[in-house]
PDB file of C-alpha atoms in Angstrom:
ATOM      1  CA  MET A  14      29.971   7.844   5.460  1.00 40.00           C
ATOM      2  CA  ALA A  15      26.482   7.648   4.025  1.00 48.00           C
ATOM      3  CA  GLY A  16      24.050  10.410   4.837  1.00 59.00           C
ATOM      4  CA  GLU A  17      21.471   9.840   7.556  1.00 74.00           C
ATOM      5  CA  LEU A  18      18.236   8.406   6.179  1.00 81.00           C
ATOM      6  CA  LEU A  19      15.119   9.472   8.057  1.00 85.00           C
ATOM      7  CA  LYS A  20      11.416   8.805   7.698  1.00 87.00           C
ATOM      8  CA  ALA A  21       9.803  11.657   5.781  1.00 90.00           C
ATOM      9  CA  ASP A  22       6.964  11.794   8.320  1.00 88.00           C
ATOM     10  CA  GLY A  23       7.593  14.775  10.579  1.00 84.00           C
ATOM     11  CA  ILE A  24      10.400  16.134   8.380  1.00 91.00           C
ATOM     12  CA  LEU A  25       8.417  17.508   5.449  1.00 94.00           C
ATOM     13  CA  LYS A  26       5.974  20.069   6.841  1.00 94.00           C
ATOM     14  CA  ILE A  27       3.460  22.641   5.646  1.00 95.00           C
ATOM     15  CA  GLY A  28       5.145  25.982   4.924  1.00 95.00           C
ATOM     16  CA  GLN A  29       8.606  24.458   4.423  1.00 95.00           C
ATOM     17  CA  ARG A  30      10.692  25.858   1.581  1.00 95.00           C
ATOM     18  CA  VAL A  31      11.685  23.292  -1.030  1.00 95.00           C
ATOM     19  CA  GLU A  32      13.734  23.286  -4.223  1.00 93.00           C
ATOM     20  CA  PHE A  33      13.209  21.008  -7.210  1.00 93.00           C
ATOM     21  CA  TYR A  34      15.182  19.851 -10.234  1.00 89.00           C
ATOM     22  CA  LEU A  35      13.325  18.195 -13.094  1.00 89.00           C
ATOM     23  CA  GLU A  36      14.479  14.981 -14.742  1.00 80.00           C
ATOM     24  CA  LYS A  37      16.246  16.668 -17.660  1.00 76.00           C
ATOM     25  CA  ASP A  38      16.615  20.239 -16.475  1.00 76.00           C
ATOM     26  CA  ASP A  39      19.567  21.834 -14.663  1.00 74.00           C
ATOM     27  CA  THR A  40      17.395  24.725 -13.461  1.00 86.00           C
ATOM     28  CA  LYS A  41      16.591  25.012  -9.766  1.00 88.00           C
ATOM     29  CA  TYR A  42      12.926  25.786  -9.095  1.00 93.00           C
ATOM     30  CA  THR A  43      11.832  27.092  -5.701  1.00 94.00           C
ATOM     31  CA  SER A  44       8.558  26.217  -4.020  1.00 96.00           C
ATOM     32  CA  ARG A  45       7.001  25.507  -0.616  1.00 96.00           C
ATOM     33  CA  ILE A  46       4.871  22.766   0.865  1.00 96.00           C
ATOM     34  CA  GLU A  47       1.206  23.809   0.956  1.00 96.00           C
ATOM     35  CA  ASP A  48      -0.297  20.602   2.322  1.00 95.00           C
ATOM     36  CA  VAL A  49       0.695  17.091   3.395  1.00 94.00           C
ATOM     37  CA  GLU A  50      -1.792  14.368   2.452  1.00 92.00           C
ATOM     38  CA  ALA A  51      -1.692  10.663   3.277  1.00 90.00           C
ATOM     39  CA  ASP A  52      -0.266   9.656  -0.098  1.00 91.00           C
ATOM     40  CA  HIS A  53       0.983  12.873  -1.680  1.00 95.00           C
ATOM     41  CA  LEU A  54       2.335  16.365  -1.080  1.00 96.00           C
ATOM     42  CA  VAL A  55       0.838  19.597  -2.362  1.00 97.00           C
ATOM     43  CA  VAL A  56       3.483  22.188  -3.258  1.00 97.00           C
ATOM     44  CA  ALA A  57       3.247  25.665  -4.745  1.00 96.00           C
ATOM     45  CA  MET A  58       3.653  25.569  -8.509  1.00 96.00           C
ATOM     46  CA  PRO A  59       7.168  26.815  -9.375  1.00 95.00           C
ATOM     47  CA  MET A  60       7.659  29.542 -11.960  1.00 93.00           C
ATOM     48  CA  ASP A  61      10.483  29.940 -14.460  1.00 90.00           C
ATOM     49  CA  GLU A  62      12.556  33.097 -14.916  1.00 88.00           C
ATOM     50  CA  LYS A  63       9.797  34.603 -17.076  1.00 89.00           C
ATOM     51  CA  ARG A  64       7.180  33.908 -14.388  1.00 91.00           C
ATOM     52  CA  ARG A  65       5.590  31.097 -16.410  1.00 93.00           C
ATOM     53  CA  PRO A  66       4.241  28.016 -14.605  1.00 94.00           C
ATOM     54  CA  VAL A  67       6.556  25.009 -14.689  1.00 94.00           C
ATOM     55  CA  LEU A  68       4.652  21.866 -15.703  1.00 93.00           C
ATOM     56  CA  PRO A  69       6.522  18.540 -15.723  1.00 94.00           C
ATOM     57  CA  GLU A  70       5.210  15.529 -17.599  1.00 93.00           C
ATOM     58  CA  LYS A  71       2.925  13.274 -15.594  1.00 94.00           C
ATOM     59  CA  GLY A  72       5.038  10.594 -13.926  1.00 94.00           C
ATOM     60  CA  GLU A  73       8.259  12.602 -14.264  1.00 92.00           C
ATOM     61  CA  ARG A  74      10.687  12.036 -11.403  1.00 90.00           C
ATOM     62  CA  LEU A  75      11.828  15.055  -9.422  1.00 92.00           C
ATOM     63  CA  TYR A  76      14.865  15.661  -7.241  1.00 89.00           C
ATOM     64  CA  GLY A  77      13.922  17.694  -4.172  1.00 91.00           C
ATOM     65  CA  LEU A  78      15.707  19.564  -1.391  1.00 90.00           C
ATOM     66  CA  ALA A  79      13.831  20.696   1.700  1.00 93.00           C
ATOM     67  CA  VAL A  80      15.336  23.334   3.969  1.00 86.00           C
ATOM     68  CA  GLY A  81      15.675  22.450   7.678  1.00 81.00           C
ATOM     69  CA  GLU A  82      17.391  24.033  10.662  1.00 77.00           C
ATOM     70  CA  GLY A  83      21.109  23.981   9.897  1.00 74.00           C
ATOM     71  CA  CYS A  84      20.719  21.270   7.266  1.00 82.00           C
ATOM     72  CA  ARG A  85      18.889  20.203   4.142  1.00 85.00           C
ATOM     73  CA  TYR A  86      16.856  17.095   3.381  1.00 90.00           C
ATOM     74  CA  ARG A  87      17.265  15.441   0.008  1.00 87.00           C
ATOM     75  CA  PHE A  88      14.505  13.276  -1.477  1.00 91.00           C
ATOM     76  CA  PHE A  89      13.007  11.952  -4.706  1.00 90.00           C
ATOM     77  CA  THR A  90       9.394  12.210  -5.744  1.00 94.00           C
ATOM     78  CA  VAL A  91       7.137  11.874  -8.791  1.00 94.00           C
ATOM     79  CA  TYR A  92       4.953  14.549 -10.391  1.00 96.00           C
ATOM     80  CA  LEU A  93       1.296  13.471 -10.352  1.00 96.00           C
ATOM     81  CA  ASP A  94      -0.778  16.389 -11.594  1.00 96.00           C
ATOM     82  CA  LYS A  95      -1.631  20.053 -11.054  1.00 95.00           C
ATOM     83  CA  ALA A  96      -4.473  21.939  -9.411  1.00 93.00           C
ATOM     84  CA  ALA A  97      -5.549  25.593  -9.439  1.00 88.00           C
ATOM     85  CA  GLN A  98      -7.411  26.160  -6.186  1.00 74.00           C
ATOM     86  CA  PRO A  99      -6.872  28.121  -4.064  1.00 84.00           C
ATOM     87  CA  ILE A 100      -3.494  28.721  -5.766  1.00 91.00           C
ATOM     88  CA  PRO A 101      -1.715  26.880  -8.604  1.00 94.00           C
ATOM     89  CA  VAL A 102      -0.010  23.803  -7.136  1.00 96.00           C
ATOM     90  CA  TRP A 103       1.718  20.554  -7.981  1.00 97.00           C
ATOM     91  CA  ASN A 104       0.537  17.264  -6.520  1.00 97.00           C
ATOM     92  CA  ILE A 105       3.585  15.027  -6.053  1.00 97.00           C
ATOM     93  CA  SER A 106       4.100  11.602  -4.506  1.00 96.00           C
ATOM     94  CA  ARG A 107       4.951  11.570  -0.817  1.00 95.00           C
ATOM     95  CA  PRO A 108       8.479  10.207  -0.284  1.00 92.00           C
ATOM     96  CA  GLU A 109       8.997   7.468   2.275  1.00 90.00           C
ATOM     97  CA  VAL A 110      12.425   8.672   3.378  1.00 88.00           C
ATOM     98  CA  VAL A 111      14.646  11.742   3.146  1.00 89.00           C
ATOM     99  CA  GLU A 112      18.401  12.063   3.497  1.00 85.00           C
ATOM    100  CA  ARG A 113      19.719  14.591   6.007  1.00 82.00           C
ATOM    101  CA  GLN A 114      22.663  16.661   4.793  1.00 73.00           C
ATOM    102  CA  GLN A 115      24.725  18.911   7.040  1.00 56.00           C
ATOM    103  CA  ASN A 116      26.256  20.773   4.109  1.00 49.00           C
ATOM    104  CA  ARG A 117      26.286  20.916   0.338  1.00 47.00           C
ATOM    105  CA  SER A 118      28.762  18.091  -0.141  1.00 55.00           C
ATOM    106  CA  PHE A 119      27.564  14.895  -1.785  1.00 67.00           C
ATOM    107  CA  VAL A 120      27.141  11.772   0.295  1.00 72.00           C
ATOM    108  CA  ARG A 121      29.387   8.821  -0.524  1.00 78.00           C
ATOM    109  CA  VAL A 122      28.258   5.220  -0.305  1.00 84.00           C
ATOM    110  CA  ALA A 123      30.549   2.190  -0.247  1.00 86.00           C
ATOM    111  CA  VAL A 124      30.107   0.082  -3.372  1.00 90.00           C
ATOM    112  CA  SER A 125      32.354  -2.077  -5.559  1.00 92.00           C
ATOM    113  CA  LEU A 126      31.747  -1.454  -9.249  1.00 94.00           C
ATOM    114  CA  PRO A 127      34.044  -2.202 -12.183  1.00 95.00           C
ATOM    115  CA  LEU A 128      35.383   0.831 -13.991  1.00 95.00           C
ATOM    116  CA  LYS A 129      37.839   1.611 -16.747  1.00 96.00           C
ATOM    117  CA  PHE A 130      40.068   4.660 -16.779  1.00 96.00           C
ATOM    118  CA  ARG A 131      42.756   6.408 -18.786  1.00 95.00           C
ATOM    119  CA  SER A 132      45.072   9.110 -17.553  1.00 93.00           C
ATOM    120  CA  VAL A 133      45.082  12.335 -19.595  1.00 93.00           C
ATOM    121  CA  ASP A 134      48.294  14.327 -20.019  1.00 89.00           C
ATOM    122  CA  ASP A 135      48.597  18.113 -20.300  1.00 85.00           C
ATOM    123  CA  GLU A 136      48.192  17.909 -24.086  1.00 85.00           C
ATOM    124  CA  GLY A 137      45.018  15.850 -23.844  1.00 85.00           C
ATOM    125  CA  LYS A 138      46.630  12.569 -24.873  1.00 91.00           C
ATOM    126  CA  LEU A 139      45.018   9.470 -23.379  1.00 92.00           C
ATOM    127  CA  GLY A 140      47.111   6.846 -21.634  1.00 91.00           C
ATOM    128  CA  ALA A 141      46.584   3.087 -21.730  1.00 93.00           C
ATOM    129  CA  GLU A 142      43.206   1.783 -20.553  1.00 94.00           C
ATOM    130  CA  GLN A 143      43.261   0.404 -17.015  1.00 95.00           C
ATOM    131  CA  GLU A 144      40.659  -1.467 -14.965  1.00 95.00           C
ATOM    132  CA  ALA A 145      39.800  -1.063 -11.292  1.00 94.00           C
ATOM    133  CA  HIS A 146      36.887  -1.361  -8.839  1.00 94.00           C
ATOM    134  CA  THR A 147      35.293   1.484  -6.947  1.00 94.00           C
ATOM    135  CA  LEU A 148      35.556   1.890  -3.188  1.00 92.00           C
ATOM    136  CA  ASP A 149      32.770   4.439  -2.930  1.00 91.00           C
ATOM    137  CA  LEU A 150      30.590   6.566  -5.165  1.00 92.00           C
ATOM    138  CA  SER A 151      28.736   9.861  -4.871  1.00 88.00           C
ATOM    139  CA  GLY A 152      26.843  12.259  -7.095  1.00 86.00           C
ATOM    140  CA  SER A 153      30.039  14.216  -7.656  1.00 89.00           C
ATOM    141  CA  GLY A 154      32.863  11.709  -7.680  1.00 93.00           C
ATOM    142  CA  VAL A 155      34.333   8.276  -7.070  1.00 95.00           C
ATOM    143  CA  ALA A 156      37.179   6.638  -5.171  1.00 94.00           C
ATOM    144  CA  PHE A 157      39.179   3.533  -6.036  1.00 94.00           C
ATOM    145  CA  VAL A 158      42.525   1.910  -5.313  1.00 92.00           C
ATOM    146  CA  TRP A 159      45.263   1.847  -7.929  1.00 92.00           C
ATOM    147  CA  LYS A 160      48.758   0.392  -7.821  1.00 90.00           C
ATOM    148  CA  GLU A 161      50.434   3.605  -8.999  1.00 90.00           C
ATOM    149  CA  PRO A 162      49.915   7.214  -7.903  1.00 90.00           C
ATOM    150  CA  ILE A 163      48.125   9.774 -10.056  1.00 91.00           C
ATOM    151  CA  LEU A 164      48.889  13.186  -8.644  1.00 91.00           C
ATOM    152  CA  PRO A 165      46.181  15.659  -7.616  1.00 93.00           C
ATOM    153  CA  ASN A 166      44.776  17.988 -10.318  1.00 93.00           C
ATOM    154  CA  HIS A 167      45.585  15.522 -13.089  1.00 95.00           C
ATOM    155  CA  LYS A 168      42.652  14.583 -15.319  1.00 95.00           C
ATOM    156  CA  VAL A 169      41.365  11.064 -15.871  1.00 96.00           C
ATOM    157  CA  ALA A 170      38.827   9.711 -18.373  1.00 96.00           C
ATOM    158  CA  LEU A 171      36.457   7.316 -16.577  1.00 97.00           C
ATOM    159  CA  GLU A 172      34.026   4.762 -17.954  1.00 96.00           C
ATOM    160  CA  PHE A 173      31.313   2.910 -16.023  1.00 96.00           C
ATOM    161  CA  ASN A 174      29.086   0.279 -17.586  1.00 94.00           C
ATOM    162  CA  ASN A 175      25.663  -1.063 -16.619  1.00 90.00           C
ATOM    163  CA  LEU A 176      24.822   1.699 -14.136  1.00 91.00           C
ATOM    164  CA  PRO A 177      21.100   1.541 -13.276  1.00 88.00           C
ATOM    165  CA  GLU A 178      19.060   4.079 -15.325  1.00 85.00           C
ATOM    166  CA  ILE A 179      22.278   5.316 -16.962  1.00 91.00           C
ATOM    167  CA  GLY A 180      23.919   2.359 -18.692  1.00 93.00           C
ATOM    168  CA  THR A 181      27.364   3.460 -19.842  1.00 94.00           C
ATOM    169  CA  LEU A 182      28.763   6.623 -18.274  1.00 94.00           C
ATOM    170  CA  GLN A 183      31.866   8.187 -19.790  1.00 95.00           C
ATOM    171  CA  ILE A 184      33.035  11.207 -17.829  1.00 96.00           C
ATOM    172  CA  MET A 185      36.164  13.271 -17.276  1.00 96.00           C
ATOM    173  CA  ALA A 186      37.342  13.624 -13.696  1.00 96.00           C
ATOM    174  CA  ARG A 187      40.005  15.488 -11.752  1.00 95.00           C
ATOM    175  CA  VAL A 188      42.174  13.830  -9.127  1.00 95.00           C
ATOM    176  CA  VAL A 189      41.523  15.459  -5.749  1.00 95.00           C
ATOM    177  CA  ARG A 190      43.168  12.884  -3.495  1.00 92.00           C
ATOM    178  CA  CYS A 191      46.060  10.426  -3.795  1.00 93.00           C
ATOM    179  CA  VAL A 192      46.993   8.731  -0.514  1.00 90.00           C
ATOM    180  CA  GLN A 193      49.391   5.813  -0.184  1.00 87.00           C
ATOM    181  CA  LEU A 194      47.903   2.871   1.657  1.00 82.00           C
ATOM    182  CA  GLU A 195      49.660   0.625   4.162  1.00 71.00           C
ATOM    183  CA  PRO A 196      52.861  -0.826   2.665  1.00 67.00           C
ATOM    184  CA  LYS A 197      51.446  -4.356   2.765  1.00 64.00           C
ATOM    185  CA  THR A 198      48.421  -3.196   0.739  1.00 64.00           C
ATOM    186  CA  ARG A 199      50.549  -1.876  -2.114  1.00 74.00           C
ATOM    187  CA  GLY A 200      48.371   0.780  -3.604  1.00 87.00           C
ATOM    188  CA  TYR A 201      47.007   4.303  -3.532  1.00 91.00           C
ATOM    189  CA  HIS A 202      43.586   5.558  -2.526  1.00 92.00           C
ATOM    190  CA  MET A 203      42.491   7.722  -5.458  1.00 94.00           C
ATOM    191  CA  GLY A 204      39.690  10.284  -5.074  1.00 94.00           C
ATOM    192  CA  MET A 205      38.154  11.697  -8.277  1.00 95.00           C
ATOM    193  CA  HIS A 206      35.784  14.629  -8.818  1.00 95.00           C
ATOM    194  CA  PHE A 207      33.524  14.402 -11.880  1.00 96.00           C
ATOM    195  CA  LEU A 208      33.801  17.262 -14.380  1.00 95.00           C
ATOM    196  CA  ASN A 209      30.763  18.667 -16.220  1.00 92.00           C
ATOM    197  CA  LEU A 210      28.378  15.923 -15.104  1.00 91.00           C
ATOM    198  CA  PRO A 211      24.899  16.789 -16.488  1.00 89.00           C
ATOM    199  CA  ARG A 212      22.252  17.408 -13.836  1.00 85.00           C
ATOM    200  CA  ALA A 213      19.956  14.714 -15.279  1.00 86.00           C
ATOM    201  CA  THR A 214      22.746  12.124 -15.045  1.00 90.00           C
ATOM    202  CA  MET A 215      23.661  13.329 -11.556  1.00 88.00           C
ATOM    203  CA  ASN A 216      20.059  12.857 -10.413  1.00 86.00           C
ATOM    204  CA  LYS A 217      20.032   9.280 -11.728  1.00 88.00           C
ATOM    205  CA  LEU A 218      23.328   8.603  -9.971  1.00 90.00           C
ATOM    206  CA  ILE A 219      21.994   9.979  -6.691  1.00 86.00           C
ATOM    207  CA  ARG A 220      18.850   7.837  -7.008  1.00 85.00           C
ATOM    208  CA  TYR A 221      21.074   4.779  -7.446  1.00 89.00           C
ATOM    209  CA  ILE A 222      22.984   5.773  -4.296  1.00 85.00           C
ATOM    210  CA  PHE A 223      19.659   6.032  -2.446  1.00 81.00           C
ATOM    211  CA  VAL A 224      18.897   2.449  -3.494  1.00 81.00           C
ATOM    212  CA  LEU A 225      22.290   1.282  -2.244  1.00 84.00           C
ATOM    213  CA  GLN A 226      21.695   2.984   1.100  1.00 76.00           C
ATOM    214  CA  ARG A 227      18.352   1.240   1.494  1.00 72.00           C
ATOM    215  CA  GLU A 228      19.921  -2.121   0.625  1.00 75.00           C
ATOM    216  CA  GLN A 229      22.583  -1.560   3.269  1.00 69.00           C
ATOM    217  CA  LEU A 230      19.836  -0.690   5.726  1.00 61.00           C
ATOM    218  CA  VAL A 231      18.066  -3.971   5.047  1.00 58.00           C
ATOM    219  CA  LYS A 232      21.331  -5.815   5.635  1.00 63.00           C
ATOM    220  CA  GLY A 233      21.438  -4.397   9.141  1.00 53.00           C
ATOM    221  CA  LEU A 234      23.330  -1.124   8.985  1.00 43.00           C
ATOM    222  CA  SER A 235      22.068   1.302  11.630  1.00 42.00           C
ATOM    223  CA  VAL A 236      20.301   4.266  10.089  1.00 40.00           C
ATOM    224  CA  SER A 237      18.506   6.579  12.492  1.00 39.00           C
ATOM    225  CA  GLY A 238      14.749   6.828  12.278  1.00 40.00           C
ATOM    226  CA  VAL A 239      14.105   4.134   9.659  1.00 42.00           C
ATOM    227  CA  SER A 240      12.896   0.722  10.756  1.00 36.00           C
ATOM    228  CA  LYS A 241      14.458  -2.374   9.285  1.00 33.00           C
TER     229      LYS A 241
END
């Protein structure tokens, strides 16, 4: 099930703790919201481990997590500029929506995408290339149906093509679920967890999932708090 999309108004508030990941940086930077303007947010300038100010490039996209009561809110924003009064701050674009998360697991969204895969044996030898279509996708894994079982903990080499912002994605994955479908369906529901997916690629994948969620919303899916 997709995560709950909510209007950012009323969710992102002054004093709220937030975490950011830069476009090409796996480091988590902590901050807080200092002010909420009509078209942008003002957040405390994060510092790195050596207490140096973190300064993204103008226009760089940021992946943010805001802390709520018993949940977190995921969103994307863009770095605009910096200011120094009364304290060093970032000015970032104000997101239209946030995604409510009850836990740290990644949200899955239903989508049919072509993919290629090869099984990998214990010696690292690749099997024959196979083709399938995804059932759902998340920032940490993918599910698809295949005619034969691949047992849990086995590794699989996956390849996606034409992913928005990514292009071709070649990634190793581990089988975490293999469930036989109804006999008349003749297949197995395969769940895969991506291995060693770079943070920058993960962020792009999550942004794509956000787009899919919004498209589903427009088509009439009920998502609390966001008007069609």
